[in-house]
Coordinates of N, CA and C in Angstrom, one line a residue:
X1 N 36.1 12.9 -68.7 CA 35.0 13.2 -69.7 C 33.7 13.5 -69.0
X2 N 32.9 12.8 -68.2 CA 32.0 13.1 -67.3 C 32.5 14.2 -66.8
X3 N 33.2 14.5 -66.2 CA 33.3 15.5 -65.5 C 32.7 17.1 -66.1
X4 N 33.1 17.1 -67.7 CA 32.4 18.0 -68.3 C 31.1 18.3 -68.9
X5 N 31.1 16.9 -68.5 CA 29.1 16.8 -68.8 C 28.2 17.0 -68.2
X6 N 29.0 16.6 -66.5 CA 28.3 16.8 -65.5 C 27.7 18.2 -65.2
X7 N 28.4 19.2 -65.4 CA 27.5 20.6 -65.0 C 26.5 20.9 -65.9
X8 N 26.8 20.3 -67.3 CA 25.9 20.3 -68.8 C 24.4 19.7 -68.1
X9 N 24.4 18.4 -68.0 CA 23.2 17.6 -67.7 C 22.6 18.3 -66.7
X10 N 23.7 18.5 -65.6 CA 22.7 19.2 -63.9 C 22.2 20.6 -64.5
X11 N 22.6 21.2 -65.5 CA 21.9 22.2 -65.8 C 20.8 22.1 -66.4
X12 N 20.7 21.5 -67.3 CA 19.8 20.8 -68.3 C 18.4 19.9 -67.4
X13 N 18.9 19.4 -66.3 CA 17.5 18.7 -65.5 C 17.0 20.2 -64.6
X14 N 18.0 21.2 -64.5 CA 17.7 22.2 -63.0 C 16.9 22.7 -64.2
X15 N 16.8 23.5 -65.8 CA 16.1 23.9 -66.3 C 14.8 23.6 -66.9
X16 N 14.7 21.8 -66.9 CA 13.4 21.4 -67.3 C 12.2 21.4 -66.0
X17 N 12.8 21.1 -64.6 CA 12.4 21.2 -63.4 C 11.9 22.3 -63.4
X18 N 12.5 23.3 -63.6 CA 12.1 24.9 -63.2 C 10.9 25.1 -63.9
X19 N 11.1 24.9 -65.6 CA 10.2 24.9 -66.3 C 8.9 24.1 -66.2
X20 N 8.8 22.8 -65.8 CA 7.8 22.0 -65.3 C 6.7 22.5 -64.2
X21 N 7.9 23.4 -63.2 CA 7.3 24.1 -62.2 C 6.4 25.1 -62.2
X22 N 6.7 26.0 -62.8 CA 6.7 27.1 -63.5 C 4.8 27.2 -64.5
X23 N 5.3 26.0 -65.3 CA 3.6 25.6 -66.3 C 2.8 25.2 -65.5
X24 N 3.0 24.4 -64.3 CA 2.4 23.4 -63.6 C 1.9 24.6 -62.8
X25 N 2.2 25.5 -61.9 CA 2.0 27.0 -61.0 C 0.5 27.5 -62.1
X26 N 1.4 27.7 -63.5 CA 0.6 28.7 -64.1 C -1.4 27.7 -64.2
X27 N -1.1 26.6 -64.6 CA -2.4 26.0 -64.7 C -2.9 25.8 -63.2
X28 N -2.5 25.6 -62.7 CA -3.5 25.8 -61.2 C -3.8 26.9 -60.6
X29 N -3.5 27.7 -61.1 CA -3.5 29.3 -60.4 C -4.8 29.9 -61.1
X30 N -4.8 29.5 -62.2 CA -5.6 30.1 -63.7 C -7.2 29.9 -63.2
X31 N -7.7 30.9 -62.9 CA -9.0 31.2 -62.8 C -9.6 31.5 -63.9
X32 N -11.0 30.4 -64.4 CA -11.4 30.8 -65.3 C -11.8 32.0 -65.4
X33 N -11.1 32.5 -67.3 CA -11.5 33.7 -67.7 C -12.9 34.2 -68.2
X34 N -13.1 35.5 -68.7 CA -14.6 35.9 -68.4 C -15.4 35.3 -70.1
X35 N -14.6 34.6 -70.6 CA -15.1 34.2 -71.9 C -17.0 33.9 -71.8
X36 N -17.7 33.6 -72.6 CA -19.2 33.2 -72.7 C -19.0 31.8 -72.0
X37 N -18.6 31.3 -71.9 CA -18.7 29.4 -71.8 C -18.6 29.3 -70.1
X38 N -17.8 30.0 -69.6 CA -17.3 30.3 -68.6 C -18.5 30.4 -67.3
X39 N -18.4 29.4 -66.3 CA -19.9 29.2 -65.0 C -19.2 29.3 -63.7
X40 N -17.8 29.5 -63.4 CA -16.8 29.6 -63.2 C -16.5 30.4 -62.5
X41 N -16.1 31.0 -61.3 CA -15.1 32.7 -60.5 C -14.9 32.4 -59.4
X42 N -14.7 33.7 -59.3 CA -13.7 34.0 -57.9 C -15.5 33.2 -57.0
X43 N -14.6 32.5 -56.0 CA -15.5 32.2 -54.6 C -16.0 33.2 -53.6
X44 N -17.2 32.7 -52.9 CA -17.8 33.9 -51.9 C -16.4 34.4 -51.1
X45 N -16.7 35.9 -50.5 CA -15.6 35.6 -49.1 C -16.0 35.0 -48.0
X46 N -14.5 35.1 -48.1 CA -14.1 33.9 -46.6 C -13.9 32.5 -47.4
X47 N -14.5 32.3 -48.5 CA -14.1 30.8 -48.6 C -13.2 30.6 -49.1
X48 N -11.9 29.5 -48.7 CA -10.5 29.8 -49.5 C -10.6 28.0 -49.9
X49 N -11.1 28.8 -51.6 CA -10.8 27.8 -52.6 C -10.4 29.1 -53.6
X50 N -10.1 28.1 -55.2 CA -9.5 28.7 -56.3 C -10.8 29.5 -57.1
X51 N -11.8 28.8 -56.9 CA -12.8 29.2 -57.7 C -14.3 28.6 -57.4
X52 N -15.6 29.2 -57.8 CA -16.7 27.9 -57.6 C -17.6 29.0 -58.6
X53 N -18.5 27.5 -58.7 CA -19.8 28.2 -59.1 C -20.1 29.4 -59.3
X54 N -20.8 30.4 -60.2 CA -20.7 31.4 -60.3 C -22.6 31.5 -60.1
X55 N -23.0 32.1 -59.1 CA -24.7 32.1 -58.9 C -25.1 32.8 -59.8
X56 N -26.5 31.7 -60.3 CA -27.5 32.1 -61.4 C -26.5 32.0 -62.4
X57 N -26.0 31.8 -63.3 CA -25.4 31.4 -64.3 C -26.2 30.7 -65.3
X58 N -26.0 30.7 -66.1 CA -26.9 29.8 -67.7 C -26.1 30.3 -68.3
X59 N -25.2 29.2 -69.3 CA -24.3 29.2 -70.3 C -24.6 28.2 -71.1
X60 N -24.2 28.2 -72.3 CA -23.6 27.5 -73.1 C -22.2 26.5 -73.3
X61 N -21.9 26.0 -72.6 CA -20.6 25.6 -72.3 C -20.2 24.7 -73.2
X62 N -19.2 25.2 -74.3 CA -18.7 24.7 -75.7 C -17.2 24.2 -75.2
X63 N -16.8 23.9 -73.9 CA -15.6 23.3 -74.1 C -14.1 23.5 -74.2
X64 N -14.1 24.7 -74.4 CA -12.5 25.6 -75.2 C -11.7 24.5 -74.5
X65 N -11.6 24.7 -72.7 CA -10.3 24.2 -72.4 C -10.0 22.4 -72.5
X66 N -11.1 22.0 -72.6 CA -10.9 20.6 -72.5 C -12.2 19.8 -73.6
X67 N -11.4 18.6 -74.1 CA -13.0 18.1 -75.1 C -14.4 17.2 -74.7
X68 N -14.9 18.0 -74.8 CA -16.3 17.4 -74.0 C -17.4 17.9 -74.7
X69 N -18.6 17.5 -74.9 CA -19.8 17.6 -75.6 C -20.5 19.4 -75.1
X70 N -20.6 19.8 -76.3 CA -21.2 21.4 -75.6 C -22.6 20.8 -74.8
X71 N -22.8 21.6 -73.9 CA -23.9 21.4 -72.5 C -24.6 22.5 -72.1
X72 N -25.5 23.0 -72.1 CA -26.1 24.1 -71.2 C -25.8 23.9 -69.7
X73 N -25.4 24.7 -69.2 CA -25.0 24.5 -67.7 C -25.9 25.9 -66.9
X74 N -26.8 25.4 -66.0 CA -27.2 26.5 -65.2 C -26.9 26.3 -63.8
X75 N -26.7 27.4 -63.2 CA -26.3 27.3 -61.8 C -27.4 28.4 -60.9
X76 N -27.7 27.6 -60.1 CA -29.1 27.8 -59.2 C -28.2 29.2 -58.4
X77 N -29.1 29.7 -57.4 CA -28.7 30.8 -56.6 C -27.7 30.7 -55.1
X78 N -28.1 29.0 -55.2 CA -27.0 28.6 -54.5 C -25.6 28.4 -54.8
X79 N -25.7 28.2 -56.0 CA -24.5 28.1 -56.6 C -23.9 26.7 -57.3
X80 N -25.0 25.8 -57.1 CA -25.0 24.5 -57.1 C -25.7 24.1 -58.7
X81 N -25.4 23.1 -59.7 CA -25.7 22.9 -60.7 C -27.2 22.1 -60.3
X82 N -28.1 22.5 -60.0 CA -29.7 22.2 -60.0 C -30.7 22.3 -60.3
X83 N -31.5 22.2 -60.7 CA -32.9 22.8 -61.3 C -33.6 23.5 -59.8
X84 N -33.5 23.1 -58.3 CA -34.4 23.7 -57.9 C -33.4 24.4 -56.8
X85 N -34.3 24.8 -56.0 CA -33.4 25.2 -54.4 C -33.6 24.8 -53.2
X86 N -33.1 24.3 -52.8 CA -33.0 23.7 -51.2 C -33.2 24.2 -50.0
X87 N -34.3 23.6 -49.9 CA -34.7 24.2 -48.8 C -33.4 24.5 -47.1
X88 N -33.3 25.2 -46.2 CA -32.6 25.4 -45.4 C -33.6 25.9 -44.2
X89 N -33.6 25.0 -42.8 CA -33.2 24.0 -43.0 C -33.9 23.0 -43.5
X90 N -33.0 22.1 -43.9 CA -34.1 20.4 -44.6 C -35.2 20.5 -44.0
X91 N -36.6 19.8 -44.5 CA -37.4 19.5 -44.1 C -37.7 18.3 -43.4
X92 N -37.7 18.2 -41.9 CA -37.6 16.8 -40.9 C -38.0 15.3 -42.1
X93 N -38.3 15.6 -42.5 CA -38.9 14.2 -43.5 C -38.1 14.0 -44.3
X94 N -37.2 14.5 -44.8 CA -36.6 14.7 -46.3 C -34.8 13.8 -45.2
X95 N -34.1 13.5 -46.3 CA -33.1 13.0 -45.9 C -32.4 13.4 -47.3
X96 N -30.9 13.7 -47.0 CA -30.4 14.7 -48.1 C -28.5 13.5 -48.2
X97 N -28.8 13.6 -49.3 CA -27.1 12.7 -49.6 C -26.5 14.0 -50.9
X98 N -25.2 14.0 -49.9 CA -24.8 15.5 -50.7 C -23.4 14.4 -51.2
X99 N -23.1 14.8 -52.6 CA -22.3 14.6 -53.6 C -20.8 15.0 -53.9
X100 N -20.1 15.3 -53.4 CA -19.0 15.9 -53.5 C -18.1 15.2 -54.5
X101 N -17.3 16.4 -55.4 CA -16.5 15.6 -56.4 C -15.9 16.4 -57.5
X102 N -15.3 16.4 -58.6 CA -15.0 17.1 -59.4 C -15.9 16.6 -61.1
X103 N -15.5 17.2 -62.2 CA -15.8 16.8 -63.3 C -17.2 15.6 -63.1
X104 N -17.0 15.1 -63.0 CA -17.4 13.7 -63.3 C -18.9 13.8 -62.1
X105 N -18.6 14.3 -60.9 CA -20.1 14.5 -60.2 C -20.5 15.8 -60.6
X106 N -20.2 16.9 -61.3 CA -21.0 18.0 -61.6 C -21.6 17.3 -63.1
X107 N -21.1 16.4 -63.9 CA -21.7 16.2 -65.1 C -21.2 16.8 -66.0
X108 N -19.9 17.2 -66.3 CA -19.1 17.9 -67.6 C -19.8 17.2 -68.8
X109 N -20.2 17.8 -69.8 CA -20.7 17.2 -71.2 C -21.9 16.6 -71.0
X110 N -22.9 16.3 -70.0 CA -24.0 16.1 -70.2 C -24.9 17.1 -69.6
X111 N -26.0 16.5 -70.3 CA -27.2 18.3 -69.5 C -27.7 17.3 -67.8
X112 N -27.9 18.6 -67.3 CA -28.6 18.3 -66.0 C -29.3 16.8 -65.9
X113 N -30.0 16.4 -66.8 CA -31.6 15.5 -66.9 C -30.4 14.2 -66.9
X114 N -29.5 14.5 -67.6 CA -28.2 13.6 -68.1 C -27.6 12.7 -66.5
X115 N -27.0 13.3 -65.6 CA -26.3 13.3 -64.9 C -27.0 12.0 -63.7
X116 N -25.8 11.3 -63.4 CA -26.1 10.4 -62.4 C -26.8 10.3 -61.2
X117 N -26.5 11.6 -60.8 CA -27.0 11.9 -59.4 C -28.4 12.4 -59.5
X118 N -28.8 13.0 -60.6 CA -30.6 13.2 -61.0 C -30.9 11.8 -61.4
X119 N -30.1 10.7 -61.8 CA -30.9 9.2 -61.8 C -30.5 8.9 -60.0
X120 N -30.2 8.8 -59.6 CA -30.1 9.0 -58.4 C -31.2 9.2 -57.7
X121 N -31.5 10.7 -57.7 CA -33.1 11.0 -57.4 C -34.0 11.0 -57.5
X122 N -34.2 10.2 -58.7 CA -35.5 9.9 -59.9 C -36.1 8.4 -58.9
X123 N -35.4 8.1 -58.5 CA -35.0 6.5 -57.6 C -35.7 6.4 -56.3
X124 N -35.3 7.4 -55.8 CA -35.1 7.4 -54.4 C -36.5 8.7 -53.6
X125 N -37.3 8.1 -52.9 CA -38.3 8.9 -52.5 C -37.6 9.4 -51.0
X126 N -38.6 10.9 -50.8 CA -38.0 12.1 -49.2 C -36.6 11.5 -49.7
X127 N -35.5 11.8 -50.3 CA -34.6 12.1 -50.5 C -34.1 12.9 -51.6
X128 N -32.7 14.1 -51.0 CA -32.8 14.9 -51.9 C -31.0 14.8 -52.1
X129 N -30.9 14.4 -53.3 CA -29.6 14.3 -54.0 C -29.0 15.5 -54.1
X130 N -28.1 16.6 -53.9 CA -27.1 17.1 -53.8 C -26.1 17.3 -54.3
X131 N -25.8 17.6 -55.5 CA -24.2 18.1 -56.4 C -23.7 19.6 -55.8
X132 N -22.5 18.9 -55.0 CA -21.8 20.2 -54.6 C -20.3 19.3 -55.5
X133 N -20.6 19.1 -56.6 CA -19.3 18.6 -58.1 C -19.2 20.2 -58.2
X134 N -17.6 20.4 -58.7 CA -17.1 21.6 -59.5 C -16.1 21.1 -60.0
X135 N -16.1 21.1 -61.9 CA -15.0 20.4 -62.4 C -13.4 21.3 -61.9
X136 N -12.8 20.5 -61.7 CA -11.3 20.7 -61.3 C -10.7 20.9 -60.0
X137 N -11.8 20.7 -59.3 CA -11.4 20.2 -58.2 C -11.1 18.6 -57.7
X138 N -9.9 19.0 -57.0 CA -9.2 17.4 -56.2 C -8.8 17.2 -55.3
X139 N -8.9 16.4 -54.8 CA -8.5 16.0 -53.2 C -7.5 16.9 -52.9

């Protein structure tokens, strides 16, 4: 009696596998589309990631793919979620702690003023706080 079940089941796990594979490909591949909400695109060249920052950007960011508080998101000319621009190179005096991280260090759902790393800054004198956060990025 196994014996006839057996090719049933191994097919049955080979096609949810495939399928799993398959969805799982499609959502990581998926570069945000050009919708309004969207801060999001193809990367500079030469850099091999999926996506970053899109320079100078100001959106409205209402959320579609995931639920989170709509947020004005602007993105400086660096590409970086900031109000100002950074100087290059640093200024000898200044001491810079740069932020790296996904969702949660760019500030998904809260505005700029919101975000940890601007209390961070608010704190700390000749020091200049740093969000290089892009939601969906991971180790």
């Amino acid at each position: 009696m196994l014996r006839t079940w057996a090719p049933r089941i191994g097919l049955l796990v080979l096609a949810t596998v495939l399928t799993l594979a398959v969805v799982e490909w499609v959502m990581k591949s998926r570069v945000p589309s050009g919708a309004s909400d969207d801060f999001l695109g193809p990367p500079p060249d030469g850099v091999d990631l999926p996506y970053a920052p899109i320079a100078d950007a100001d959106v409205q960011f209402e959320g579609h793919y995931v639920k989170i508080a709509p947020t004005r998101v602007k993105i400086s000319s660096q590409r970086l979620r900031a109000s100002k621009l950074y100087k290059t190179p640093k200024p000898k005096s200044t001491t810079r702690i740069i932020a790296l991280g996904d969702s949660f260090v760019f500030g998904s759902g809260v505005e700029l003023e919101q975000t940890f790393l601007v209390g961070w800054q608010s704190q700390l004198q000749n020091v200049e706080v740093i969000n290089l956060g892009v939601p969906g990025y991971t180790s």
